[in-house]
XYZ file of C-alpha atoms in Angstrom:
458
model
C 34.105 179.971 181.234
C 35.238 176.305 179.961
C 34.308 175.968 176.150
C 32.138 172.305 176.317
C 34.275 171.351 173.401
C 37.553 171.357 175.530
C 35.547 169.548 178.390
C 37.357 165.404 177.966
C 35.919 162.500 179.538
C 39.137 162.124 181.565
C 39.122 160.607 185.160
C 38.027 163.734 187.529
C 35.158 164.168 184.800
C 33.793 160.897 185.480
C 31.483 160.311 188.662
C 32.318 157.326 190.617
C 28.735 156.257 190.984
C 28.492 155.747 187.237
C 30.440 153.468 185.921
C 29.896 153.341 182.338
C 31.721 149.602 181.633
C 29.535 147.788 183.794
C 27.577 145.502 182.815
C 24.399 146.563 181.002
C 21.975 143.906 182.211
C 23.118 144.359 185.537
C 22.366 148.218 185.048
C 18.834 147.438 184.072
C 18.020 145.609 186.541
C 19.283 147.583 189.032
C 17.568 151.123 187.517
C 15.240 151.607 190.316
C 18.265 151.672 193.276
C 19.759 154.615 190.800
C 20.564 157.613 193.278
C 19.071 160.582 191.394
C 20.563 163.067 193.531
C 23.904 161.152 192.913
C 22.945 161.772 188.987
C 22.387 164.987 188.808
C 25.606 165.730 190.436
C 27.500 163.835 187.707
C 25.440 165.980 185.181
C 26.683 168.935 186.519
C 30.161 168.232 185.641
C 29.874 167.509 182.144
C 29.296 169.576 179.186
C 25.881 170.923 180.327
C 27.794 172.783 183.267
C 26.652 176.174 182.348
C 25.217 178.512 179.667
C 24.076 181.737 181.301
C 27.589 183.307 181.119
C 30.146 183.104 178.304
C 30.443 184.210 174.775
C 28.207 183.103 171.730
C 28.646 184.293 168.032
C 25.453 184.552 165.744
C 26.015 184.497 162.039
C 23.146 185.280 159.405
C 22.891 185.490 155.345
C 19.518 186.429 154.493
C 17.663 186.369 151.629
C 19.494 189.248 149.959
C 22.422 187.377 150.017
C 24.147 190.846 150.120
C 26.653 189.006 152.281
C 27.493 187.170 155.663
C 26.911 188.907 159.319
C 28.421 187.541 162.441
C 28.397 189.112 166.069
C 30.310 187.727 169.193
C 28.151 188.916 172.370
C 27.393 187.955 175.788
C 24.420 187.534 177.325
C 23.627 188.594 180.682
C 21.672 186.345 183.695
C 18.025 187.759 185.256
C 18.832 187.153 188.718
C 15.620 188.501 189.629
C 17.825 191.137 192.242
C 16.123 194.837 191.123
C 19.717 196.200 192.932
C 21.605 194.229 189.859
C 21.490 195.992 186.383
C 23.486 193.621 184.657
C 23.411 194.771 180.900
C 20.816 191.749 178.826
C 23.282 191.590 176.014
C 26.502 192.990 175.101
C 28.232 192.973 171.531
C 31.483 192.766 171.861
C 32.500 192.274 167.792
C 31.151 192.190 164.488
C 32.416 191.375 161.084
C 30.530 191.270 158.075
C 32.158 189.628 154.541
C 30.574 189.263 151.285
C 30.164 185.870 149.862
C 32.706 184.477 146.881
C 31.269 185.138 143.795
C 30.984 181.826 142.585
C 29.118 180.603 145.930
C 26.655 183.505 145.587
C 26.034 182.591 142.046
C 25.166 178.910 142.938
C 23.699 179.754 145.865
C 20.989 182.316 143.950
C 20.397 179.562 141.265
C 19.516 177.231 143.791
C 17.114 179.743 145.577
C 14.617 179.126 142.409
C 13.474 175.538 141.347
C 15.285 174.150 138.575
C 17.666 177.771 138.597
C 20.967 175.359 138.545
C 20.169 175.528 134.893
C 21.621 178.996 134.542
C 24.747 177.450 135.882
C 27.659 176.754 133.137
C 29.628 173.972 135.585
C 33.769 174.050 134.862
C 34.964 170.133 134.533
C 35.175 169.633 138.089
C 31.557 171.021 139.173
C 28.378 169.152 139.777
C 26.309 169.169 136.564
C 22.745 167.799 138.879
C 20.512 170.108 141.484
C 20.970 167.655 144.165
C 25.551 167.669 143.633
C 24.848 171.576 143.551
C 22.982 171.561 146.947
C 25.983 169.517 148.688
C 28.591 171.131 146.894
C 27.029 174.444 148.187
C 26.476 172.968 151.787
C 30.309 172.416 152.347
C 31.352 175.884 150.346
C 29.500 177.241 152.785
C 30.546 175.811 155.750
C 34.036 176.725 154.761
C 33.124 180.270 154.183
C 31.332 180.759 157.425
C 34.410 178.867 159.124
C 36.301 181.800 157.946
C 34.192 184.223 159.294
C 34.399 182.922 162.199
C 38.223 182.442 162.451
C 38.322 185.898 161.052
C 35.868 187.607 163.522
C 37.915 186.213 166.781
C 41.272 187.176 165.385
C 39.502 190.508 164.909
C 38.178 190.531 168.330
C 41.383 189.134 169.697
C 38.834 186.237 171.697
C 39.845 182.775 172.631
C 37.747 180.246 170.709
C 37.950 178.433 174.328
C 35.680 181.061 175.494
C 33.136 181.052 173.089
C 30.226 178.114 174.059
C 28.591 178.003 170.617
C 27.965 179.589 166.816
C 24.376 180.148 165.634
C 24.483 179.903 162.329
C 21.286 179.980 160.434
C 22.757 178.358 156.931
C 21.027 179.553 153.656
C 17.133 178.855 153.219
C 17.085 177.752 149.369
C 13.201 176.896 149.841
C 10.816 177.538 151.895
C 7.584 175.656 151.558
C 5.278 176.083 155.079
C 2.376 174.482 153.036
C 4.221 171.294 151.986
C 5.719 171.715 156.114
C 9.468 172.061 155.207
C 12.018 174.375 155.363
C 15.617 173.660 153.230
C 18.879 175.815 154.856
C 21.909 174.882 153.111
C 24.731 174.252 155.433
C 26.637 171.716 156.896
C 27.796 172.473 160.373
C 30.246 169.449 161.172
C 32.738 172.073 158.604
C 31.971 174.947 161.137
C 32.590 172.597 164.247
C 35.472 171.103 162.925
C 37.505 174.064 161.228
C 36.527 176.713 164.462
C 36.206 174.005 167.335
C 32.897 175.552 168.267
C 30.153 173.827 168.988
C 27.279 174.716 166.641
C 23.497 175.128 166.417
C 21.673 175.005 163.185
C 18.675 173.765 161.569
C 16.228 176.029 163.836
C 13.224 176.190 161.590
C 12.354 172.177 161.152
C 11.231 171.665 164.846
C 8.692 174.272 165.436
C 7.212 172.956 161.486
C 6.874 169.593 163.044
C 4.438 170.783 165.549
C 2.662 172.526 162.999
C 4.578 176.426 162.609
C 5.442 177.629 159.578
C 9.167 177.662 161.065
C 9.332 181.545 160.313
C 9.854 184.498 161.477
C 11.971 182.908 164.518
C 13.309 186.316 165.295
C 9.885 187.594 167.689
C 11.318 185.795 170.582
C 14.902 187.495 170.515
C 12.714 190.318 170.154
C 10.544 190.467 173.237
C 13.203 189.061 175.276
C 15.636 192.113 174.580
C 13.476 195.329 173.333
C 9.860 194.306 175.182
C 8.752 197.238 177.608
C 5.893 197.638 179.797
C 5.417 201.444 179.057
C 4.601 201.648 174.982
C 4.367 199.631 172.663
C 7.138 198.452 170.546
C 6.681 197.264 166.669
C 10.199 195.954 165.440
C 10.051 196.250 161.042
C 13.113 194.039 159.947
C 13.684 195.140 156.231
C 16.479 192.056 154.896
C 15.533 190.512 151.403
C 11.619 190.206 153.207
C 10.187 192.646 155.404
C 8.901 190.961 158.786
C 7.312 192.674 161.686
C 7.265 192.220 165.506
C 4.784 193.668 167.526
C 5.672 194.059 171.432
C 2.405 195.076 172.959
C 2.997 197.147 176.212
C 1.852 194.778 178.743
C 4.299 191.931 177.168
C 6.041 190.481 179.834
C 9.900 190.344 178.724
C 9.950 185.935 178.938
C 9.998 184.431 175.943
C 8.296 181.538 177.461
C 5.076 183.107 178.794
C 1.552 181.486 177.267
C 0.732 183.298 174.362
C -3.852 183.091 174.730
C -5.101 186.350 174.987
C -5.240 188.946 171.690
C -4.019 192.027 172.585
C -1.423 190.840 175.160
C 0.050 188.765 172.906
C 3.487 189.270 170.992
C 2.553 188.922 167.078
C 5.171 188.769 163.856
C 5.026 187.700 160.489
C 6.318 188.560 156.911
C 4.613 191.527 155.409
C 6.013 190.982 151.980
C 9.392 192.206 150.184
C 11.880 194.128 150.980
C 15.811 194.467 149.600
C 15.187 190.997 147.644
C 13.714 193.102 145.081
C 15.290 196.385 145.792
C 18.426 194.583 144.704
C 17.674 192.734 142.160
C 16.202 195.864 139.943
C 19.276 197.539 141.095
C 21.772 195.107 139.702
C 20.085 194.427 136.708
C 20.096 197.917 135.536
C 23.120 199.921 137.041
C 26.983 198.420 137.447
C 25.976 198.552 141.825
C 24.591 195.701 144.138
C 21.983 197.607 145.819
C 20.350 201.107 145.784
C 22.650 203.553 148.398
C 20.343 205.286 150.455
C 17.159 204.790 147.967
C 18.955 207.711 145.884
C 18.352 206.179 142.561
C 14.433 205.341 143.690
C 14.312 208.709 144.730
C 14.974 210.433 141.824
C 11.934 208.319 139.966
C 8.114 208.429 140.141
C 6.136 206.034 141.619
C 3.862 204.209 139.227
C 1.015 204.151 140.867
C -1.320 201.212 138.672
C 1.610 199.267 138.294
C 1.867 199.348 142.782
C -2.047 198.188 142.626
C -1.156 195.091 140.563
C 1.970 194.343 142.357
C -0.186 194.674 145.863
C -2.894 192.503 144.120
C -0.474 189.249 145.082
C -2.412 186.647 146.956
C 0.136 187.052 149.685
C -0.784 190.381 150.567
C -4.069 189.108 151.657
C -3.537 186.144 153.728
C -4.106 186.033 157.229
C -0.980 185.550 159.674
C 0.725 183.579 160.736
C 2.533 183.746 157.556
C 5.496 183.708 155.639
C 7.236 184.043 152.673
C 10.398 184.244 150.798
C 12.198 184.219 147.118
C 9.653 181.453 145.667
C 6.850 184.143 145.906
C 8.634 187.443 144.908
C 11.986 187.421 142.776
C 12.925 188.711 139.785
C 11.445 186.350 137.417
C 7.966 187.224 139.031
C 8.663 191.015 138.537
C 9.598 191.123 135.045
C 6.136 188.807 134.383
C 3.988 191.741 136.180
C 5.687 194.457 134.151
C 5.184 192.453 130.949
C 1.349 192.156 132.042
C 0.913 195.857 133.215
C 2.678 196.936 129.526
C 0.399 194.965 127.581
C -2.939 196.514 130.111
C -1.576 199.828 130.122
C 0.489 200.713 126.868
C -0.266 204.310 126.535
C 1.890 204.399 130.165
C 5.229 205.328 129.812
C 8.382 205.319 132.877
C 12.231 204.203 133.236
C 13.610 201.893 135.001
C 14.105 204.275 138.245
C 10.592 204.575 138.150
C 10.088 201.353 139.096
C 12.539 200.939 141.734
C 10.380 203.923 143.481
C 7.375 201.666 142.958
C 8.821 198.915 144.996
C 10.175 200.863 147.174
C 6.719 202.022 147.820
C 5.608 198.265 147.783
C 8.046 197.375 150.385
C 6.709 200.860 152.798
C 3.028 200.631 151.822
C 2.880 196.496 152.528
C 4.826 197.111 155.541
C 2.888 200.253 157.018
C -0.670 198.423 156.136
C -0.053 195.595 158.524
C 1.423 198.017 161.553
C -1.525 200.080 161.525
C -4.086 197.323 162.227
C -1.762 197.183 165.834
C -1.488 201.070 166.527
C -3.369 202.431 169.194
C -3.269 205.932 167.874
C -3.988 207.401 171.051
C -1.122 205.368 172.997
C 2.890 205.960 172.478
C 3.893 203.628 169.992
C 7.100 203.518 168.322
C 8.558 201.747 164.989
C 12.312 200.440 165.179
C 13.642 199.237 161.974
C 16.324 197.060 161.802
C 18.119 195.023 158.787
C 20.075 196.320 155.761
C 16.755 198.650 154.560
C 17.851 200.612 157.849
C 20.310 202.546 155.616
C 17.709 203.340 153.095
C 16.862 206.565 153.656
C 14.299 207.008 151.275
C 12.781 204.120 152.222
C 12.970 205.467 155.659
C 10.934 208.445 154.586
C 7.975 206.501 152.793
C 7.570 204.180 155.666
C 7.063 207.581 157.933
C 4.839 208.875 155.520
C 2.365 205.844 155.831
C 3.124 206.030 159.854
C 1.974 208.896 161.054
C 1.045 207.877 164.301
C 4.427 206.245 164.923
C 8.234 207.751 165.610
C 10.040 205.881 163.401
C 13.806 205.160 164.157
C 16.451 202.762 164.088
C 17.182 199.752 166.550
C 20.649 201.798 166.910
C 17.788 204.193 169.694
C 17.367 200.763 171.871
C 21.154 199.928 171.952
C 21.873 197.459 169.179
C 23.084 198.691 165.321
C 20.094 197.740 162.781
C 22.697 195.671 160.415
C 23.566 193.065 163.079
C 19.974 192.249 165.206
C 19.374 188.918 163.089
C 22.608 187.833 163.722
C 22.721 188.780 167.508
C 18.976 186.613 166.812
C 20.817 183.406 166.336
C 23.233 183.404 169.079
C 20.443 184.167 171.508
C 18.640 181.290 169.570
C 21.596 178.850 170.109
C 22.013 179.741 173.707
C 17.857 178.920 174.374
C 19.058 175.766 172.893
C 22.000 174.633 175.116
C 20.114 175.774 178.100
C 16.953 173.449 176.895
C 15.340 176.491 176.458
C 12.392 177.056 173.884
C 12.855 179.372 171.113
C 9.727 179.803 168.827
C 6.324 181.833 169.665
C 3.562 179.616 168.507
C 0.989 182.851 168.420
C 3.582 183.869 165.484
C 4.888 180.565 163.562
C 1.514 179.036 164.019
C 3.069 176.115 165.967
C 0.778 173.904 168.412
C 3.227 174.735 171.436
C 6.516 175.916 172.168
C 9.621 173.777 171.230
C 13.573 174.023 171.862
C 14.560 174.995 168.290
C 17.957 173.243 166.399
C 20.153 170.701 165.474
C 23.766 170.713 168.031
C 26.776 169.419 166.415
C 29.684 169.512 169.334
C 32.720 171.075 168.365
């Protein structure tokens, strides 16, 4: 498979019939005697030769910011032959590297408005919001583009063979009511430092025909775990919990009109998930994140302080719907605890304790919504996926308030729970080299489908 990055515009790649120095006027008026046959030939043989085969990486930092995931897989080609069982999608390498400090640090100030105030800047750093953001947009270019150099060596992989990255970038706000969507990268680093083509920018197209540009991961979803026997309900649990629900008569194309309730695929955030997990975590023990729930496990869930936190406005709204660090973060934590002290004095609990509460929070707010889609007397089952796969505890509560539902990993349909959102964006950027669209509007709220993201070529 020819990268379309090492495709030149040399002789043999140029058709006879189109003769790109003539004159233009000429051209014009000679538009109607064009030989469309003649041009689609000559389209074949440039960079849009083919996209079903070949190798794509996906890379994805979520709103943890625990680190940076990125898969090389393959995707495979629905012939439509029932004698052919050619595997969907194969991963073929992963790699997973945590962010330098000092870009995580900007990066998390820059996540909250006005947060580059925390920042102390050295004598060659920005010292305004908007230096930060570009600063931050090339860092982390560079950082990916070692990734990605770092994940082919790994894999031993030819960049020649690989047709394009996925890379999601960083969302530092996300504001569906004001219709944008910020992700903080700049991919001509990525394109120039890998020699990859690459697709970015995926939310901004379905918000300009009205989505809320999130979750985009329901399509990747039905097009790889949809069946026609049960229904499927895919719970990501990154920094926000999202949900996909794969009802059983879903046919498996993405593309399929999305008009009747019930047959219809349906995903949205549900609330949060590790964001908060970690942040409690990090504030009060010398570790990143909460191994296995262990520490929430050996607490008590506060059971007031889980109806005020649940008493957030987002809770209640109807999807489509989605949210992210301006709604819950730490800042909006420590404000509820310093309301629920002052309301409930006489109430006394540690610090573990409330890590068990939002633990809770994060199973309870997730549970709630996949109820409302479980047919209790049907076989439903509840894959979770992201880095809350490895909390165990978590992994308990959430079958607690699912009774109806087995409740596994992704790892039972084929694909490892920490690296479905990346494997998400190189599906993503192959929809978009083939013209393909890559949003649900029945989940972003969009007004139709759209080809999702920006391509810079390599």
């Amino acid at each position: 498979m020819t990268n379309p990055a090492s495709i030149t515009d040399t002789p043999d790649n140029i058709h006879p019939d189109l003769d790109i120095n003539s004159d233009l006027a000429h051209s014009l008026d000679n538009i109607d005697d064009l030989n469309y046959a003649t041009l689609t030939e000559a389209l074949e043989q440039t960079v849009f030769e083919n996209f079903d085969d070949g190798l794509y990486i996906g890379m994805m930092s979520g709103t943890s910011l625990d680190g940076m995931d990125a898969v090389l897989c393959q995707f495979g080609t629905d012939t439509g032959n029932e004698e052919e069982t050619q595997q969907p999608m194969r991963l073929l390498a992963s790699y997973s590297q945590d962010f330098p400090p000092r870009l995580r640090e900007v990066l998390l100030a820059l996540c909250q408005p006005n947060g580059i105030q925390t920042l102390v800047p050295t004598a060659d750093e920005p010292n305004s919001e908007l230096d930060w953001f570009g600063w931050a947009s090339r860092e982390y270019g560079e950082f990916a583009s070692e990734v990605v150099n770092t994940l082919l060596k790994q894999a031993d992989t030819d960049v020649e063979l690989v047709l394009a990255i996925g890379c999601h970038g960083q969302t530092v706000r996300h504001r569906p009511q004001m219709g944008f969507s910020l992700q903080l990268l700049d991919a001509n680093i990525i394109a120039e430092r890998t020699g990859i083509s690459v697709v970015s920018d995926f939310r901004r197209r379905d918000m300009a025909v009205g989505g809320q540009g999130a979750p985009l991961v329901p399509a990747f979803h039905q097009a790889l775990f949809a069946t026609p026997d049960s229904t499927r309900v895919l719970l990501n649990l990154g920094g926000i919990a999202n949900i996909t629900v794969l009802p059983a008569s879903t046919n498996n194309s993405s593309n399929q009109p999305d008009n009747v309730i019930g047959n219809v695929v349906v995903g949205y955030d549900t609330g949060p998930a590790n964001l908060l997990l970690d942040a409690w975590t990090a504030l009060h023990t010398d570790k990143d994140y909460d191994a296995g729930g262990a520490w929430a496990q050996s607490g008590q869930i506060i059971e007031p302080l889980l109806d005020q936190l649940l008493s957030h406005p987002f809770f209640a709204k109807p999807y489509p719907k989605s949210t992210g660090r301006e709604d819950f973060n730490l800042a909006w934590l420590q404000d509820e605890l310093q309301k629920f002290d002052q309301a409930s004095a006489i109430i006394r609990y540690s610090s573990a304790d409330v890590q068990a509460t939002l633990t809770e929070l994060t199973a309870i707010s997730a549970s709630a919504q996949i109820n409302q889609f479980i047919d209790v007397d049907k076989n439903t089952s509840v894959y979770i996926c992201g880095g809350g796969a490895l909390n165990s505890y978590l992994m308990t509560r959430l079958q607690v308030h699912l009774p109806h539902c087995t409740v596994e990993t992704t790892a039972s349909l084929g694909l490892d729970p920490t690296w479905v959102e990346a494997v998400a964006f190189a599906w993503l950027a192959r929809q978009t080299l083939m013209g393909e669209t890559g949003n649900l509007p029945a989940v972003t709220g969009a007004s139709k489908n759209v080809v999702l993201g920006q391509v810079c070529f390599a």
